[in-house]
Amino acid sequence: MKTLYYNGAIYTMNRAHEKVEAVLIDKGRIFKTGLLNELEREADIRIDLEGQTMLPALTDTHIHLIMLGKKLKSLALHHVDDIEEMKHLMKEFSTDHKWDLILGYDENNLKDQYRMDRSELDALTDKPTLVTRVCHHAGFVNTKALELLDIDQNVEDPEGGYFERDGSGELTGWVYDTAFDQIRDQTVDDDVESLSGDLDTAIEHMYRYGIASAHTEDMSNYGPYEMPFKAYLSTLGPDKKKFRVNLLRNEKVYAQMVEDAPAYLEDWVEKDAKKIFIDGAFGGKTALLKEPYAGTENHGLQIHSRENLEAMVKRARDNDDAIAVHMIGDKACELVLDAIEKYPVPRGKHDRLIHCSLLDASLIDRMAELDVICDIQPTFLTSDMPWIETYIGSDRAKYLYAFNTLQNKGLILGGSSDAPIEDVNPMLGIHTLVTRKDGTTVYNEDERVTRFEAFKMYTANAAEIVYKGHKAGRINPGCYADFAVFDRDVMQVDADDLLEARVTKTVVSGDTVYQTNE
């Protein structure tokens, strides 16, 4: 049974402004594109777009899909800007789990960048509780949690992280990077069924934004990797929930996954690069910088020594693998490029540089000479820029989120949200890409990109990143019949109207998985 889509603005994403009159699909793939009068005679089913706009379905190229599902079912503080309201929400929140997990604490939303500590959390709950900072590189716990884990002021800081102490050496409850990971790992109380439920929640939410696929990193946070892996296989597929994922393999579980060589599911659950962390985040001043944070001697946090980083890259190369590296600070980028230059990516593949937040001209030139792509999060700009200049100074700030410069150097950029760190809605990212605007403030307008290039980061580029340019991200014969239908022409409306655009239909493999009631 062949289905015809027609009577709308159908953008192929092959080149700017290219449209076709009609699209004929068959067996989950695009069969033909072209003129309506040439295709309609072959159609068994006709779907009138009624003047709406159709694009290839969107992809988020860097996300934590399971954690997004948990956020949607948990207490999330991402947009709370009043400390008393926050404390009230924390006090009222409780689950039937051994631990309570609260997400999204962001001191930059609070007056005077207010930071709670464990004594304040103690006053709100006597249940073991972890409050995760918005960046997921830090958080704080109450005394009950420390007691449960048998942690006191004598605890040693792990490599690549630390337990914050006050002037008298007492633990404040705040933990950073690998110390945070140690505690978060202890809060896991999931099984395959619960993780599958988290995936279901996240994917249903993403359908609303025309998203049909994601490149996700969550193999190491929920017990043995087999648990989240089995959750993906039991949830997704041609006869299950239709959503496509590429699974990054975290450095903690990479060796085991290589040894086990688990069977993936072609077109639905597929293998991706080795994920490595080299630094933290700006919010906790743990992003690794060449020069220290303004007014301090703090350069940030280096999670792996140069020698360990190079050994991790070499192990990936020994397995014919690419790497995907979290790097936010300019020094972090320098270390990663040094390692990649010493151990080049296998022929036909490319490494993924994730975030690429703070760079400089020399780093960008080096990146342009390598087989690398950049997974960027446009809304990091609008989240960070109101305060980050006070952290790093105005001279360095001009190289923050240099999207247009990277693109002009020939680098492929993939659009993403890093959800649940940022809102998963891709229109927020696309609006940021084309305007560099937060309210009425514009940040470095020379780094704006065109509308086509912005959407390309979530469609054609996203497919190229996972070597699927021939079957995803474009409306071409042979490609997946994955579409997003919008209520207005998102390629033509005023930039600010992008924030009002709504998806009316999401199609995956030819099946409508989301449709508005209007």
Short mmCIF file of N, CA and C in Angstrom, two decimals, residues 340-428:
data_model
loop_
_atom_site.label_atom_id
_atom_site.label_comp_id
_atom_site.label_asym_id
_atom_site.label_seq_id
_atom_site.Cartn_x
_atom_site.Cartn_y
_atom_site.Cartn_z
N ILE A 340 43.75 12.91 19.55
CA ILE A 340 43.25 12.50 18.25
C ILE A 340 44.36 12.57 17.20
N GLU A 341 45.17 13.60 17.28
CA GLU A 341 46.26 13.73 16.32
C GLU A 341 47.29 12.61 16.51
N LYS A 342 47.48 12.18 17.74
CA LYS A 342 48.42 11.10 18.01
C LYS A 342 47.85 9.75 17.57
N TYR A 343 46.56 9.57 17.77
CA TYR A 343 45.89 8.32 17.39
C TYR A 343 44.70 8.64 16.50
N PRO A 344 44.92 8.78 15.19
CA PRO A 344 43.85 9.20 14.28
C PRO A 344 42.69 8.22 14.22
N VAL A 345 41.53 8.74 13.88
CA VAL A 345 40.33 7.93 13.76
C VAL A 345 40.48 6.96 12.58
N PRO A 346 39.91 5.77 12.66
CA PRO A 346 39.98 4.83 11.53
C PRO A 346 39.41 5.44 10.24
N ARG A 347 39.96 5.04 9.15
CA ARG A 347 39.53 5.56 7.84
C ARG A 347 38.03 5.33 7.63
N GLY A 348 37.36 6.33 7.14
CA GLY A 348 35.93 6.23 6.88
C GLY A 348 35.06 6.60 8.05
N LYS A 349 35.68 6.92 9.21
CA LYS A 349 34.91 7.30 10.39
C LYS A 349 35.31 8.71 10.82
N HIS A 350 34.59 9.24 11.79
CA HIS A 350 34.95 10.55 12.35
C HIS A 350 34.67 10.54 13.85
N ASP A 351 35.47 11.29 14.57
CA ASP A 351 35.25 11.46 16.00
C ASP A 351 34.21 12.54 16.26
N ARG A 352 33.56 12.43 17.42
CA ARG A 352 32.54 13.39 17.80
C ARG A 352 33.07 14.26 18.94
N LEU A 353 33.07 15.56 18.73
CA LEU A 353 33.46 16.52 19.77
C LEU A 353 32.17 17.12 20.32
N ILE A 354 31.90 16.82 21.58
CA ILE A 354 30.61 17.16 22.17
C ILE A 354 30.72 18.45 22.97
N HIS A 355 29.87 19.39 22.67
CA HIS A 355 29.73 20.71 23.30
C HIS A 355 30.57 21.76 22.61
N CYS A 356 31.92 21.63 22.58
CA CYS A 356 32.77 22.61 21.89
C CYS A 356 32.41 24.03 22.32
N SER A 357 32.26 24.24 23.61
CA SER A 357 31.70 25.51 24.10
C SER A 357 32.67 26.67 23.97
N LEU A 358 33.87 26.54 24.52
CA LEU A 358 34.86 27.61 24.48
C LEU A 358 36.05 27.16 23.65
N LEU A 359 36.32 27.89 22.58
CA LEU A 359 37.42 27.57 21.67
C LEU A 359 38.27 28.81 21.45
N ASP A 360 39.24 28.70 20.57
CA ASP A 360 39.96 29.87 20.08
C ASP A 360 40.34 29.59 18.63
N ALA A 361 40.91 30.57 17.95
CA ALA A 361 41.16 30.46 16.52
C ALA A 361 42.07 29.27 16.20
N SER A 362 43.10 29.06 17.01
CA SER A 362 44.04 27.97 16.72
C SER A 362 43.39 26.61 16.89
N LEU A 363 42.54 26.48 17.90
CA LEU A 363 41.84 25.20 18.10
C LEU A 363 40.90 24.91 16.94
N ILE A 364 40.17 25.93 16.49
CA ILE A 364 39.23 25.74 15.38
C ILE A 364 39.98 25.33 14.12
N ASP A 365 41.13 25.94 13.87
CA ASP A 365 41.93 25.56 12.70
C ASP A 365 42.38 24.11 12.79
N ARG A 366 42.77 23.68 13.98
CA ARG A 366 43.19 22.29 14.15
C ARG A 366 42.01 21.34 13.93
N MET A 367 40.86 21.69 14.46
CA MET A 367 39.68 20.85 14.29
C MET A 367 39.35 20.67 12.82
N ALA A 368 39.49 21.76 12.06
CA ALA A 368 39.13 21.72 10.63
C ALA A 368 40.02 20.78 9.83
N GLU A 369 41.20 20.45 10.36
CA GLU A 369 42.12 19.56 9.67
C GLU A 369 41.90 18.09 10.02
N LEU A 370 40.98 17.82 10.95
CA LEU A 370 40.77 16.46 11.44
C LEU A 370 39.43 15.90 10.99
N ASP A 371 39.29 14.59 11.06
CA ASP A 371 38.00 13.95 10.77
C ASP A 371 37.16 13.98 12.03
N VAL A 372 36.58 15.14 12.30
CA VAL A 372 35.74 15.32 13.49
C VAL A 372 34.45 16.04 13.10
N ILE A 373 33.43 15.80 13.90
CA ILE A 373 32.20 16.57 13.81
C ILE A 373 31.94 17.17 15.18
N CYS A 374 31.01 18.10 15.26
CA CYS A 374 30.71 18.78 16.52
C CYS A 374 29.24 18.58 16.88
N ASP A 375 28.99 17.98 18.04
CA ASP A 375 27.63 17.90 18.58
C ASP A 375 27.42 19.15 19.45
N ILE A 376 26.63 20.08 18.97
CA ILE A 376 26.46 21.35 19.68
C ILE A 376 25.07 21.43 20.32
N GLN A 377 24.97 22.26 21.34
CA GLN A 377 23.73 22.49 22.06
C GLN A 377 23.46 24.01 22.01
N PRO A 378 22.72 24.48 21.01
CA PRO A 378 22.55 25.93 20.84
C PRO A 378 22.02 26.64 22.07
N THR A 379 21.11 26.01 22.83
CA THR A 379 20.52 26.71 23.96
C THR A 379 21.46 26.80 25.16
N PHE A 380 22.62 26.14 25.10
CA PHE A 380 23.64 26.44 26.10
C PHE A 380 23.98 27.93 26.07
N LEU A 381 23.95 28.50 24.86
CA LEU A 381 24.28 29.91 24.72
C LEU A 381 23.33 30.78 25.53
N THR A 382 22.04 30.58 25.35
CA THR A 382 21.08 31.43 26.06
C THR A 382 21.04 31.12 27.55
N SER A 383 21.42 29.90 27.93
CA SER A 383 21.49 29.57 29.36
C SER A 383 22.72 30.18 30.01
N ASP A 384 23.86 30.16 29.29
CA ASP A 384 25.13 30.56 29.90
C ASP A 384 25.46 32.04 29.78
N MET A 385 25.09 32.66 28.65
CA MET A 385 25.61 33.99 28.36
C MET A 385 25.24 35.07 29.38
N PRO A 386 24.09 35.00 30.04
CA PRO A 386 23.79 36.07 31.00
C PRO A 386 24.78 36.16 32.16
N TRP A 387 25.54 35.09 32.43
CA TRP A 387 26.46 35.12 33.57
C TRP A 387 27.88 34.68 33.27
N ILE A 388 28.11 34.05 32.15
CA ILE A 388 29.41 33.41 31.96
C ILE A 388 30.55 34.40 31.73
N GLU A 389 30.24 35.60 31.21
CA GLU A 389 31.31 36.57 30.99
C GLU A 389 31.99 36.95 32.30
N THR A 390 31.23 36.92 33.40
CA THR A 390 31.84 37.22 34.70
C THR A 390 32.77 36.09 35.13
N TYR A 391 32.61 34.91 34.56
CA TYR A 391 33.48 33.77 34.89
C TYR A 391 34.78 33.80 34.08
N ILE A 392 34.69 34.18 32.80
CA ILE A 392 35.85 34.03 31.92
C ILE A 392 36.34 35.32 31.29
N GLY A 393 35.60 36.42 31.46
CA GLY A 393 36.02 37.68 30.88
C GLY A 393 35.53 37.86 29.45
N SER A 394 35.51 39.12 29.00
CA SER A 394 34.93 39.44 27.68
C SER A 394 35.79 38.98 26.52
N ASP A 395 37.13 38.96 26.68
CA ASP A 395 37.99 38.57 25.57
C ASP A 395 37.75 37.12 25.15
N ARG A 396 37.65 36.24 26.12
CA ARG A 396 37.40 34.83 25.79
C ARG A 396 35.96 34.59 25.36
N ALA A 397 35.04 35.41 25.85
CA ALA A 397 33.62 35.18 25.58
C ALA A 397 33.30 35.26 24.09
N LYS A 398 34.12 35.97 23.31
CA LYS A 398 33.82 36.07 21.88
C LYS A 398 33.99 34.74 21.16
N TYR A 399 34.66 33.78 21.79
CA TYR A 399 34.82 32.45 21.19
C TYR A 399 33.89 31.42 21.82
N LEU A 400 32.86 31.89 22.52
CA LEU A 400 31.86 30.97 23.06
C LEU A 400 30.84 30.61 21.99
N TYR A 401 30.62 29.33 21.80
CA TYR A 401 29.57 28.85 20.90
C TYR A 401 29.70 29.49 19.52
N ALA A 402 30.88 29.29 18.92
CA ALA A 402 31.22 29.93 17.64
C ALA A 402 30.67 29.09 16.48
N PHE A 403 29.36 28.98 16.41
CA PHE A 403 28.72 28.05 15.47
C PHE A 403 29.01 28.39 14.01
N ASN A 404 28.88 29.64 13.64
CA ASN A 404 29.08 30.01 12.24
C ASN A 404 30.55 29.85 11.83
N THR A 405 31.46 30.22 12.72
CA THR A 405 32.88 30.06 12.43
C THR A 405 33.22 28.58 12.21
N LEU A 406 32.71 27.72 13.06
CA LEU A 406 32.95 26.28 12.90
C LEU A 406 32.40 25.79 11.57
N GLN A 407 31.20 26.21 11.25
CA GLN A 407 30.56 25.78 10.01
C GLN A 407 31.34 26.28 8.80
N ASN A 408 31.78 27.52 8.85
CA ASN A 408 32.52 28.09 7.72
C ASN A 408 33.88 27.44 7.52
N LYS A 409 34.39 26.78 8.55
CA LYS A 409 35.64 26.04 8.43
C LYS A 409 35.41 24.64 7.85
N GLY A 410 34.17 24.33 7.52
CA GLY A 410 33.87 23.05 6.90
C GLY A 410 33.49 21.94 7.85
N LEU A 411 33.31 22.27 9.13
CA LEU A 411 32.95 21.25 10.11
C LEU A 411 31.45 20.97 10.07
N ILE A 412 31.08 19.70 10.21
CA ILE A 412 29.68 19.31 10.31
C ILE A 412 29.23 19.51 11.75
N LEU A 413 28.10 20.20 11.93
CA LEU A 413 27.54 20.44 13.25
C LEU A 413 26.21 19.71 13.37
N GLY A 414 26.04 18.99 14.48
CA GLY A 414 24.78 18.32 14.77
C GLY A 414 24.05 19.07 15.86
N GLY A 415 22.75 19.27 15.70
CA GLY A 415 21.96 20.03 16.67
C GLY A 415 21.40 19.14 17.75
N SER A 416 21.52 19.59 19.00
CA SER A 416 21.06 18.77 20.11
C SER A 416 20.69 19.63 21.30
N SER A 417 20.15 18.98 22.32
CA SER A 417 19.69 19.67 23.52
C SER A 417 20.45 19.26 24.77
N ASP A 418 21.09 18.08 24.75
CA ASP A 418 21.67 17.49 25.96
C ASP A 418 20.60 17.31 27.02
N ALA A 419 19.35 17.13 26.59
CA ALA A 419 18.27 16.92 27.56
C ALA A 419 18.60 15.73 28.44
N PRO A 420 18.30 15.81 29.73
CA PRO A 420 17.44 16.79 30.37
C PRO A 420 18.12 18.06 30.84
N ILE A 421 19.40 18.28 30.47
CA ILE A 421 20.07 19.50 30.89
C ILE A 421 19.35 20.71 30.31
N GLU A 422 18.97 20.67 29.05
CA GLU A 422 18.19 21.73 28.41
C GLU A 422 16.86 21.15 27.92
N ASP A 423 15.94 22.04 27.60
CA ASP A 423 14.64 21.64 27.05
C ASP A 423 14.86 20.95 25.71
N VAL A 424 14.19 19.83 25.48
CA VAL A 424 14.41 19.03 24.28
C VAL A 424 13.81 19.67 23.03
N ASN A 425 12.95 20.66 23.16
CA ASN A 425 12.28 21.31 22.02
C ASN A 425 13.32 21.85 21.03
N PRO A 426 13.44 21.28 19.83
CA PRO A 426 14.46 21.72 18.88
C PRO A 426 14.23 23.13 18.35
N MET A 427 13.00 23.63 18.42
CA MET A 427 12.74 24.98 17.91
C MET A 427 13.44 26.03 18.77
N LEU A 428 13.67 25.72 20.04
CA LEU A 428 14.44 26.64 20.88
C LEU A 428 15.87 26.73 20.38
#
